[in-house]
Amino acid sequence: MPRNEDLTWSDEIVQKTWRPIAIIVGIGLPISYIFYTHVIGKRFPTSGHIPPDAFTKKQIIRGRVVSVGDSDNFRLYHTPGLGWGWARKVPTKRKELAKQTIPIRLAGIDAPEGSHFGMPAQPLSSESKEFLTSMVLGRNVQVQLLSRDQYQRVVAMAYVRHPPFYRLKNVSVEMLKMGMATIYTAGGYGVYRPIRPLEKPIYDPEKDVTIVVPTIDAGDEFREAAYSWLACNPKEILVVTEEVMREPIQELANSVAPDKIKVYTVPKASKREQMAEGIRHTNTDILVFADDDAIWKPTMLQYILACFEDESIGGVGTSQGVKPLGKRQTVWEVLAGFRLTIRNIEVAASTHIDGGVCCISGRTAAYRTVILKDPSFIHNFTNDYWRGKYKLNSGDDKFLTRWMISHGWRTYMQVCKEAQLLSTFKDNWRFLMQVLRWTRNTWRSDFRSLFTERFLWTTHPFVSYTMIDKFFNPLTLLSGPASVVILCFLQYHLPEWNILASYLVWLINAQYVAIDCEFTGHLRDLISNMEQRYDAMAQVVRSHSILSVGLTTITADRAFDNFEFLLNNQTPYQSNAANLKFLAQSGFDFNRHYSIGLPFRPGPFSASTQQQQKSSSSSSSTAKNRKMGQKNYQQQQKQLQDTQERQLRELWFDIFNILRTKNIPLIVHNGLLDLMYIYQSFITSLPAKLSGFVADMVEAFPGGIYDTKYISNYVSYEQITFLAYLYHKYKRTGYKVDVQKALTPTYIDDSHDENNTQPKKRRRKNSHDDNDKSLEICHSFATRGYCPAGQACKRSHDLNRILDRDQNVNTKDPSSVPSVPSLPEQEQQQKQQQQVISMQQQKEHSAHYDSYMTGYIFCYMVTQYQGGDELHDAMNKLNIMKLDIPLRITHGNFSKPTLQWQTVKKYLHDRHISRTK
């Protein structure tokens, strides 16, 4: 070793300068990194600061619980590193904690909710929240990150240490052990929510989106579709076709937007080669494939790009609807719409449950360009063989979906009206050939996913289940017709015509049932608390009586049948003077009601009592023959009345059975009180609590309940929503239904034409002529459909004048009258006669006519919102007067059906079984 005096100047620099620097850098940097990550740590102030890979890796973070919101969520102050409690402190003041906490939703459990948004608290909600509070509030917890939900909450497993052994305890498991929660089961489509665009998004359609359209014979439908794409403002549109079609496609593109639409070609028509050519010419971050007839909403790209804010998502799909080729949909297009509706529900449910999807439909699908630019992808995409022999050209969307899954990318489906496309389908029998091609591609691709690649089994188990289900669907769909044929050939105990007729009746049954009731009392004072309002309404229903029920059945082809039940309560009941006055002024015939009304007794139901009445009624004829004219004549009359009461309730039980077994939706208008009266009159005594009534309604009407009052308020956003106003307004559009002969007694006005098949409506006789144009319109009637002055009102109640005013119609100018579809001359004359009759009849109010109007309004709404999710979202939501939120008729884990309903349900089941034997 050389002495110091032998060291050169370069050796001195190395030993005295660079060696210490190297030691400091080599040791200091790792120590600094370890100190920063483990001692100081990177803190996540909110859920938005947590990177996507933290959820992918199921990272565990630590923090202190600063507040408990409800029984299954709390707020966490993230405390990474060391020194919390002595060197660093967790804030305690609300102002200091603002935008510094992470909302945590406990995974795997569903706990009872407290009262919020005007809804009453669920049972055990306070006890459950107290248990969670005592377990985590103010304590340090460990949280395993699982996902981020639509409310930007972090869904996570939480662990906490408790004495004496300070072992980690799973908070969700502890709540389950103590009975403070139940296991959470995903609700699929019912709880799915699309991803909404951010205020300041990362991606901009004008800079980051290229639309690629493979086509060979684009026509006029392309022009309409292209304008809808341009409304979304993409950077450019690339149309790829074959060489021989370049000129006509270029002319078509130039006629739309020559500066935005570019045309590329491939030597021979091949959809995959055309898509690959579009990929090669794409220079933006996001690439969207679209069919040449896919019509978009203006918000389509905003909602697609919102999903790509999550870096783990590689592909995004959309919801779909049918655009008819003509003015009306053919039966083939209706079948296509039904198929797409089922698909929208399926992909939304699978996306919510396990984040996967069977296929991102190629009609419109968006992907990250970096994935598709991969040379291995393009090679495999354009050289895809089935069984190594047959090169595949179709099934491109299935291939892209499988590629996303097999390469670790997530997918998401935007199922909402803002991201819905409309597409055309074959309007004739050739639609079946399309379905056959889709089915062939589905079987071929799903077989690969499940048994060749096998990624789905571990990443998306629910999607795997749906794929297996699709293998057997065609077989199960054929089982019904096959059973009919087999029974006919085996000489079943029923004749062949009976078997076939029964099968057809099962297929062609009522699609909807609308109801309306007349009663002697309603709640005068509207209470804001829903639980208290229900208690007050239940007292009114128990002490008053239903007078008549209108029932309208509606088939799939919009054929209406109308029925009215006049009812005579055999128990004492109260009557509200205002209700009776209103009914009398509306033409309600109390003489007919008391003379021919069907006897019934509301209240509790007993299966044993029902059987006793049935057995006693069967022996009444023998007693009558034996002792006619003797003392037991009164007893015979009593037995006859009991028989009528039993038969009426059994008739309604049969109606309920049909609604339940066929899953037929029930249609009402502001129908909460109607449902309560029907429950009390024909099912059993009203439950003591609102939660019990809601749980019973869910099981009584599994097909769902639609309230046209709620739909008109919160879906259609109508300014005036009383029944007659909506009916006459929608009728002016020319919307027509097929009204069968009304099966009701003819107690109508003589002004009706005998050939008029509409349900009969009563006429109110005023002391003045409403058609007098000099009369001022009654504001109360025009806004609410009710005037406190009644017949004494000096203003006009003419709905036609009110509608003319609201629609700005000048009756002197024929061109200002709303146009309706052209009709033959005979139908035009009949329509004019009906309009004259409508002008003469100033106020319609009867149960069966109200049910008819309710059904008409709902069918019009179905037509208006066909293919959208608006009406589905409105299902099982009842309008609540003077409240901005509906009463939701939905299942709750902490509100069970009542014992009275369980008894009725068992009787309904036994009755249905006995009837089907």
mmCIF file of N, CA and C in Angstrom, residues 492-595:
data_model
loop_
_atom_site.group_PDB
_atom_site.id
_atom_site.type_symbol
_atom_site.label_atom_id
_atom_site.label_comp_id
_atom_site.label_asym_id
_atom_site.label_seq_id
_atom_site.Cartn_x
_atom_site.Cartn_y
_atom_site.Cartn_z
ATOM 1 N N TYR A 492 -102.712 -37.034 -24.247
ATOM 2 C CA TYR A 492 -102.861 -36.610 -22.852
ATOM 3 C C TYR A 492 -104.339 -36.573 -22.488
ATOM 4 N N HIS A 493 -104.655 -36.529 -21.154
ATOM 5 C CA HIS A 493 -106.058 -36.619 -20.740
ATOM 6 C C HIS A 493 -106.880 -35.411 -21.195
ATOM 7 N N LEU A 494 -106.207 -34.306 -21.603
ATOM 8 C CA LEU A 494 -106.912 -33.166 -22.186
ATOM 9 C C LEU A 494 -106.891 -33.288 -23.706
ATOM 10 N N PRO A 495 -107.933 -32.808 -24.400
ATOM 11 C CA PRO A 495 -107.917 -32.842 -25.863
ATOM 12 C C PRO A 495 -106.835 -31.936 -26.428
ATOM 13 N N GLU A 496 -106.464 -32.204 -27.695
ATOM 14 C CA GLU A 496 -105.359 -31.465 -28.292
ATOM 15 C C GLU A 496 -105.648 -29.968 -28.355
ATOM 16 N N TRP A 497 -106.899 -29.596 -28.732
ATOM 17 C CA TRP A 497 -107.212 -28.176 -28.853
ATOM 18 C C TRP A 497 -107.074 -27.463 -27.516
ATOM 19 N N ASN A 498 -107.351 -28.201 -26.416
ATOM 20 C CA ASN A 498 -107.267 -27.603 -25.085
ATOM 21 C C ASN A 498 -105.812 -27.326 -24.718
ATOM 22 N N ILE A 499 -104.934 -28.262 -25.054
ATOM 23 C CA ILE A 499 -103.511 -28.077 -24.759
ATOM 24 C C ILE A 499 -102.955 -26.897 -25.547
ATOM 25 N N LEU A 500 -103.278 -26.846 -26.851
ATOM 26 C CA LEU A 500 -102.775 -25.765 -27.677
ATOM 27 C C LEU A 500 -103.340 -24.420 -27.237
ATOM 28 N N ALA A 501 -104.636 -24.413 -26.927
ATOM 29 C CA ALA A 501 -105.252 -23.169 -26.484
ATOM 30 C C ALA A 501 -104.629 -22.681 -25.184
ATOM 31 N N SER A 502 -104.363 -23.609 -24.261
ATOM 32 C CA SER A 502 -103.752 -23.225 -22.983
ATOM 33 C C SER A 502 -102.371 -22.634 -23.208
ATOM 34 N N TYR A 503 -101.628 -23.209 -24.132
ATOM 35 C CA TYR A 503 -100.285 -22.692 -24.409
ATOM 36 C C TYR A 503 -100.348 -21.301 -25.019
ATOM 37 N N LEU A 504 -101.307 -21.101 -25.950
ATOM 38 C CA LEU A 504 -101.447 -19.789 -26.565
ATOM 39 C C LEU A 504 -101.910 -18.751 -25.562
ATOM 40 N N VAL A 505 -102.825 -19.147 -24.670
ATOM 41 C CA VAL A 505 -103.291 -18.211 -23.645
ATOM 42 C C VAL A 505 -102.132 -17.809 -22.740
ATOM 43 N N TRP A 506 -101.266 -18.765 -22.456
ATOM 44 C CA TRP A 506 -100.104 -18.441 -21.624
ATOM 45 C C TRP A 506 -99.193 -17.434 -22.322
ATOM 46 N N LEU A 507 -99.091 -17.568 -23.650
ATOM 47 C CA LEU A 507 -98.227 -16.642 -24.384
ATOM 48 C C LEU A 507 -98.880 -15.279 -24.562
ATOM 49 N N ILE A 508 -100.196 -15.272 -24.862
ATOM 50 C CA ILE A 508 -100.890 -14.014 -25.169
ATOM 51 C C ILE A 508 -101.710 -13.611 -23.952
ATOM 52 N N ASN A 509 -101.061 -13.181 -22.923
ATOM 53 C CA ASN A 509 -101.780 -12.739 -21.718
ATOM 54 C C ASN A 509 -101.616 -11.237 -21.558
ATOM 55 N N ALA A 510 -102.216 -10.722 -20.495
ATOM 56 C CA ALA A 510 -102.138 -9.280 -20.255
ATOM 57 C C ALA A 510 -100.697 -8.886 -19.960
ATOM 58 N N GLN A 511 -100.283 -7.797 -20.569
ATOM 59 C CA GLN A 511 -98.934 -7.292 -20.317
ATOM 60 C C GLN A 511 -98.912 -6.340 -19.133
ATOM 61 N N TYR A 512 -99.987 -5.563 -18.962
ATOM 62 C CA TYR A 512 -100.103 -4.633 -17.841
ATOM 63 C C TYR A 512 -101.530 -4.703 -17.293
ATOM 64 N N VAL A 513 -101.681 -4.328 -16.030
ATOM 65 C CA VAL A 513 -102.996 -4.181 -15.410
ATOM 66 C C VAL A 513 -103.005 -2.847 -14.674
ATOM 67 N N ALA A 514 -103.995 -2.000 -14.989
ATOM 68 C CA ALA A 514 -104.137 -0.705 -14.331
ATOM 69 C C ALA A 514 -105.353 -0.741 -13.408
ATOM 70 N N ILE A 515 -105.261 -0.098 -12.254
ATOM 71 C CA ILE A 515 -106.371 -0.075 -11.309
ATOM 72 C C ILE A 515 -106.590 1.348 -10.805
ATOM 73 N N ASP A 516 -107.826 1.568 -10.322
ATOM 74 C CA ASP A 516 -108.169 2.818 -9.660
ATOM 75 C C ASP A 516 -109.349 2.536 -8.729
ATOM 76 N N CYS A 517 -109.451 3.289 -7.642
ATOM 77 C CA CYS A 517 -110.477 3.033 -6.631
ATOM 78 C C CYS A 517 -111.245 4.310 -6.298
ATOM 79 N N GLU A 518 -112.500 4.109 -5.866
ATOM 80 C CA GLU A 518 -113.299 5.166 -5.236
ATOM 81 C C GLU A 518 -113.504 4.770 -3.775
ATOM 82 N N PHE A 519 -113.373 5.729 -2.854
ATOM 83 C CA PHE A 519 -113.504 5.404 -1.433
ATOM 84 C C PHE A 519 -114.146 6.571 -0.697
ATOM 85 N N THR A 520 -114.479 6.321 0.550
ATOM 86 C CA THR A 520 -115.256 7.306 1.315
ATOM 87 C C THR A 520 -114.403 8.228 2.163
ATOM 88 N N GLY A 521 -113.103 8.090 2.148
ATOM 89 C CA GLY A 521 -112.274 8.955 2.978
ATOM 90 C C GLY A 521 -110.824 8.932 2.557
ATOM 91 N N HIS A 522 -110.156 10.044 2.760
ATOM 92 C CA HIS A 522 -108.721 10.118 2.515
ATOM 93 C C HIS A 522 -108.105 11.052 3.549
ATOM 94 N N LEU A 523 -106.775 11.067 3.592
ATOM 95 C CA LEU A 523 -106.055 11.857 4.595
ATOM 96 C C LEU A 523 -106.114 13.329 4.221
ATOM 97 N N ARG A 524 -106.572 14.136 5.161
ATOM 98 C CA ARG A 524 -106.722 15.564 4.889
ATOM 99 C C ARG A 524 -105.414 16.330 5.086
ATOM 100 N N ASP A 525 -104.718 16.037 6.187
ATOM 101 C CA ASP A 525 -103.479 16.750 6.519
ATOM 102 C C ASP A 525 -102.281 15.885 6.132
ATOM 103 N N LEU A 526 -101.426 16.397 5.262
ATOM 104 C CA LEU A 526 -100.271 15.647 4.778
ATOM 105 C C LEU A 526 -99.091 15.846 5.722
ATOM 106 N N ILE A 527 -98.640 14.758 6.334
ATOM 107 C CA ILE A 527 -97.549 14.792 7.308
ATOM 108 C C ILE A 527 -96.238 14.560 6.566
ATOM 109 N N SER A 528 -95.205 15.310 6.910
ATOM 110 C CA SER A 528 -93.935 15.211 6.197
ATOM 111 C C SER A 528 -93.201 13.913 6.508
ATOM 112 N N ASN A 529 -93.276 13.437 7.753
ATOM 113 C CA ASN A 529 -92.622 12.177 8.104
ATOM 114 C C ASN A 529 -93.410 11.019 7.515
ATOM 115 N N MET A 530 -92.748 10.180 6.687
ATOM 116 C CA MET A 530 -93.452 9.142 5.948
ATOM 117 C C MET A 530 -94.025 8.069 6.861
ATOM 118 N N GLU A 531 -93.306 7.696 7.903
ATOM 119 C CA GLU A 531 -93.802 6.673 8.827
ATOM 120 C C GLU A 531 -95.074 7.171 9.519
ATOM 121 N N GLN A 532 -95.082 8.416 9.959
ATOM 122 C CA GLN A 532 -96.266 8.968 10.615
ATOM 123 C C GLN A 532 -97.415 9.151 9.621
ATOM 124 N N ARG A 533 -97.080 9.519 8.396
ATOM 125 C CA ARG A 533 -98.142 9.662 7.403
ATOM 126 C C ARG A 533 -98.809 8.313 7.130
ATOM 127 N N TYR A 534 -97.994 7.268 7.041
ATOM 128 C CA TYR A 534 -98.578 5.936 6.808
ATOM 129 C C TYR A 534 -99.510 5.552 7.958
ATOM 130 N N ASP A 535 -99.106 5.804 9.203
ATOM 131 C CA ASP A 535 -99.970 5.488 10.344
ATOM 132 C C ASP A 535 -101.312 6.210 10.226
ATOM 133 N N ALA A 536 -101.277 7.498 9.849
ATOM 134 C CA ALA A 536 -102.520 8.264 9.718
ATOM 135 C C ALA A 536 -103.367 7.745 8.556
ATOM 136 N N MET A 537 -102.717 7.411 7.432
ATOM 137 C CA MET A 537 -103.453 6.883 6.287
ATOM 138 C C MET A 537 -104.066 5.523 6.612
ATOM 139 N N ALA A 538 -103.331 4.693 7.345
ATOM 140 C CA ALA A 538 -103.849 3.372 7.712
ATOM 141 C C ALA A 538 -105.087 3.503 8.601
ATOM 142 N N GLN A 539 -105.102 4.475 9.517
ATOM 143 C CA GLN A 539 -106.284 4.694 10.352
ATOM 144 C C GLN A 539 -107.489 5.089 9.499
ATOM 145 N N VAL A 540 -107.263 5.933 8.501
ATOM 146 C CA VAL A 540 -108.355 6.326 7.605
ATOM 147 C C VAL A 540 -108.871 5.120 6.832
ATOM 148 N N VAL A 541 -107.975 4.304 6.306
ATOM 149 C CA VAL A 541 -108.379 3.149 5.501
ATOM 150 C C VAL A 541 -109.148 2.143 6.351
ATOM 151 N N ARG A 542 -108.707 1.921 7.588
ATOM 152 C CA ARG A 542 -109.402 0.946 8.443
ATOM 153 C C ARG A 542 -110.799 1.416 8.826
ATOM 154 N N SER A 543 -111.001 2.727 8.978
ATOM 155 C CA SER A 543 -112.292 3.244 9.438
ATOM 156 C C SER A 543 -113.231 3.602 8.299
ATOM 157 N N HIS A 544 -112.722 3.755 7.070
ATOM 158 C CA HIS A 544 -113.561 4.090 5.923
ATOM 159 C C HIS A 544 -113.676 2.886 4.999
ATOM 160 N N SER A 545 -114.272 3.077 3.835
ATOM 161 C CA SER A 545 -114.544 1.928 2.965
ATOM 162 C C SER A 545 -114.259 2.257 1.515
ATOM 163 N N ILE A 546 -113.925 1.216 0.775
ATOM 164 C CA ILE A 546 -113.802 1.313 -0.674
ATOM 165 C C ILE A 546 -115.190 1.137 -1.285
ATOM 166 N N LEU A 547 -115.519 1.897 -2.327
ATOM 167 C CA LEU A 547 -116.834 1.836 -2.955
ATOM 168 C C LEU A 547 -116.814 1.119 -4.301
ATOM 169 N N SER A 548 -115.786 1.331 -5.066
ATOM 170 C CA SER A 548 -115.692 0.662 -6.369
ATOM 171 C C SER A 548 -114.226 0.569 -6.769
ATOM 172 N N VAL A 549 -113.957 -0.419 -7.603
ATOM 173 C CA VAL A 549 -112.606 -0.632 -8.131
ATOM 174 C C VAL A 549 -112.700 -0.745 -9.635
ATOM 175 N N GLY A 550 -111.906 0.043 -10.344
ATOM 176 C CA GLY A 550 -111.785 -0.087 -11.786
ATOM 177 C C GLY A 550 -110.534 -0.855 -12.137
ATOM 178 N N LEU A 551 -110.652 -1.795 -13.073
ATOM 179 C CA LEU A 551 -109.520 -2.639 -13.462
ATOM 180 C C LEU A 551 -109.458 -2.694 -14.979
ATOM 181 N N THR A 552 -108.305 -2.372 -15.541
ATOM 182 C CA THR A 552 -108.095 -2.376 -16.988
ATOM 183 C C THR A 552 -106.936 -3.294 -17.326
ATOM 184 N N THR A 553 -107.185 -4.266 -18.184
ATOM 185 C CA THR A 553 -106.121 -5.161 -18.637
ATOM 186 C C THR A 553 -105.635 -4.688 -20.004
ATOM 187 N N ILE A 554 -104.325 -4.750 -20.204
ATOM 188 C CA ILE A 554 -103.703 -4.246 -21.425
ATOM 189 C C ILE A 554 -102.797 -5.332 -21.982
ATOM 190 N N THR A 555 -103.028 -5.734 -23.213
ATOM 191 C CA THR A 555 -102.206 -6.767 -23.835
ATOM 192 C C THR A 555 -101.021 -6.129 -24.547
ATOM 193 N N ALA A 556 -100.146 -6.978 -25.078
ATOM 194 C CA ALA A 556 -98.935 -6.479 -25.718
ATOM 195 C C ALA A 556 -99.248 -5.645 -26.962
ATOM 196 N N ASP A 557 -100.365 -5.940 -27.647
ATOM 197 C CA ASP A 557 -100.736 -5.165 -28.830
ATOM 198 C C ASP A 557 -101.662 -4.009 -28.480
ATOM 199 N N ARG A 558 -101.665 -3.607 -27.188
ATOM 200 C CA ARG A 558 -102.399 -2.445 -26.693
ATOM 201 C C ARG A 558 -103.911 -2.584 -26.869
ATOM 202 N N ALA A 559 -104.429 -3.783 -26.583
ATOM 203 C CA ALA A 559 -105.874 -4.007 -26.526
ATOM 204 C C ALA A 559 -106.327 -3.859 -25.077
ATOM 205 N N PHE A 560 -107.298 -2.982 -24.833
ATOM 206 C CA PHE A 560 -107.759 -2.657 -23.487
ATOM 207 C C PHE A 560 -109.083 -3.371 -23.212
ATOM 208 N N ASP A 561 -109.195 -3.985 -22.027
ATOM 209 C CA ASP A 561 -110.465 -4.496 -21.499
ATOM 210 C C ASP A 561 -110.710 -3.829 -20.157
ATOM 211 N N ASN A 562 -111.926 -3.360 -19.923
ATOM 212 C CA ASN A 562 -112.225 -2.543 -18.748
ATOM 213 C C ASN A 562 -113.314 -3.183 -17.903
ATOM 214 N N PHE A 563 -113.098 -3.189 -16.591
ATOM 215 C CA PHE A 563 -114.023 -3.793 -15.646
ATOM 216 C C PHE A 563 -114.231 -2.844 -14.468
ATOM 217 N N GLU A 564 -115.419 -2.928 -13.883
ATOM 218 C CA GLU A 564 -115.694 -2.159 -12.679
ATOM 219 C C GLU A 564 -116.366 -3.053 -11.647
ATOM 220 N N PHE A 565 -115.882 -2.998 -10.409
ATOM 221 C CA PHE A 565 -116.453 -3.742 -9.288
ATOM 222 C C PHE A 565 -117.155 -2.741 -8.371
ATOM 223 N N LEU A 566 -118.498 -2.789 -8.334
ATOM 224 C CA LEU A 566 -119.246 -2.006 -7.351
ATOM 225 C C LEU A 566 -119.307 -2.807 -6.066
ATOM 226 N N LEU A 567 -118.882 -2.219 -4.950
ATOM 227 C CA LEU A 567 -118.692 -2.959 -3.712
ATOM 228 C C LEU A 567 -119.571 -2.388 -2.611
ATOM 229 N N ASN A 568 -120.108 -3.290 -1.801
ATOM 230 C CA ASN A 568 -120.990 -2.901 -0.699
ATOM 231 C C ASN A 568 -120.429 -3.471 0.593
ATOM 232 N N ASN A 569 -119.821 -2.617 1.389
ATOM 233 C CA ASN A 569 -119.181 -3.043 2.633
ATOM 234 C C ASN A 569 -120.247 -3.456 3.641
ATOM 235 N N GLN A 570 -120.099 -4.655 4.213
ATOM 236 C CA GLN A 570 -121.084 -5.184 5.165
ATOM 237 C C GLN A 570 -120.741 -4.869 6.609
ATOM 238 N N THR A 571 -119.671 -4.127 6.840
ATOM 239 C CA THR A 571 -119.301 -3.727 8.197
ATOM 240 C C THR A 571 -119.493 -2.221 8.330
ATOM 241 N N PRO A 572 -119.712 -1.722 9.550
ATOM 242 C CA PRO A 572 -119.871 -0.266 9.730
ATOM 243 C C PRO A 572 -118.606 0.474 9.301
ATOM 244 N N TYR A 573 -118.792 1.609 8.666
ATOM 245 C CA TYR A 573 -117.642 2.407 8.234
ATOM 246 C C TYR A 573 -118.025 3.880 8.231
ATOM 247 N N GLN A 574 -117.015 4.720 8.198
ATOM 248 C CA GLN A 574 -117.234 6.158 8.198
ATOM 249 C C GLN A 574 -117.154 6.700 6.768
ATOM 250 N N SER A 575 -117.740 7.870 6.574
ATOM 251 C CA SER A 575 -117.705 8.528 5.270
ATOM 252 C C SER A 575 -117.348 9.996 5.470
ATOM 253 N N ASN A 576 -116.474 10.476 4.647
ATOM 254 C CA ASN A 576 -116.101 11.882 4.676
ATOM 255 C C ASN A 576 -117.069 12.660 3.794
ATOM 256 N N ALA A 577 -117.660 13.708 4.324
ATOM 257 C CA ALA A 577 -118.669 14.461 3.594
ATOM 258 C C ALA A 577 -118.114 15.029 2.294
ATOM 259 N N ALA A 578 -116.874 15.499 2.324
ATOM 260 C CA ALA A 578 -116.282 16.075 1.122
ATOM 261 C C ALA A 578 -116.107 15.012 0.037
ATOM 262 N N ASN A 579 -115.725 13.796 0.430
ATOM 263 C CA ASN A 579 -115.587 12.719 -0.541
ATOM 264 C C ASN A 579 -116.929 12.371 -1.181
ATOM 265 N N LEU A 580 -117.981 12.245 -0.350
ATOM 266 C CA LEU A 580 -119.299 11.900 -0.878
ATOM 267 C C LEU A 580 -119.816 12.999 -1.803
ATOM 268 N N LYS A 581 -119.596 14.253 -1.423
ATOM 269 C CA LYS A 581 -120.040 15.364 -2.262
ATOM 270 C C LYS A 581 -119.318 15.332 -3.607
ATOM 271 N N PHE A 582 -118.020 15.066 -3.566
ATOM 272 C CA PHE A 582 -117.247 14.997 -4.795
ATOM 273 C C PHE A 582 -117.750 13.870 -5.698
ATOM 274 N N LEU A 583 -118.024 12.688 -5.120
ATOM 275 C CA LEU A 583 -118.520 11.563 -5.913
ATOM 276 C C LEU A 583 -119.897 11.855 -6.475
ATOM 277 N N ALA A 584 -120.775 12.470 -5.668
ATOM 278 C CA ALA A 584 -122.119 12.781 -6.136
ATOM 279 C C ALA A 584 -122.086 13.771 -7.295
ATOM 280 N N GLN A 585 -121.242 14.789 -7.184
ATOM 281 C CA GLN A 585 -121.129 15.763 -8.260
ATOM 282 C C GLN A 585 -120.533 15.151 -9.526
ATOM 283 N N SER A 586 -119.735 14.097 -9.340
ATOM 284 C CA SER A 586 -119.110 13.439 -10.483
ATOM 285 C C SER A 586 -120.009 12.388 -11.108
ATOM 286 N N GLY A 587 -121.228 12.186 -10.548
ATOM 287 C CA GLY A 587 -122.174 11.260 -11.154
ATOM 288 C C GLY A 587 -122.184 9.876 -10.559
ATOM 289 N N PHE A 588 -121.560 9.671 -9.403
ATOM 290 C CA PHE A 588 -121.564 8.350 -8.782
ATOM 291 C C PHE A 588 -122.990 8.011 -8.337
ATOM 292 N N ASP A 589 -123.501 6.849 -8.743
ATOM 293 C CA ASP A 589 -124.881 6.433 -8.458
ATOM 294 C C ASP A 589 -124.902 5.615 -7.166
ATOM 295 N N PHE A 590 -125.246 6.270 -6.067
ATOM 296 C CA PHE A 590 -125.282 5.566 -4.780
ATOM 297 C C PHE A 590 -126.437 4.576 -4.710
ATOM 298 N N ASN A 591 -127.533 4.821 -5.457
ATOM 299 C CA ASN A 591 -128.644 3.863 -5.471
ATOM 300 C C ASN A 591 -128.196 2.523 -6.052
ATOM 301 N N ARG A 592 -127.496 2.572 -7.170
ATOM 302 C CA ARG A 592 -126.973 1.332 -7.763
ATOM 303 C C ARG A 592 -125.955 0.690 -6.835
ATOM 304 N N HIS A 593 -125.156 1.514 -6.198
ATOM 305 C CA HIS A 593 -124.125 0.990 -5.309
ATOM 306 C C HIS A 593 -124.736 0.148 -4.195
ATOM 307 N N TYR A 594 -125.794 0.663 -3.562
ATOM 308 C CA TYR A 594 -126.379 -0.071 -2.436
ATOM 309 C C TYR A 594 -127.324 -1.178 -2.887
ATOM 310 N N SER A 595 -127.864 -1.093 -4.118
ATOM 311 C CA SER A 595 -128.814 -2.111 -4.557
ATOM 312 C C SER A 595 -128.134 -3.314 -5.193
#
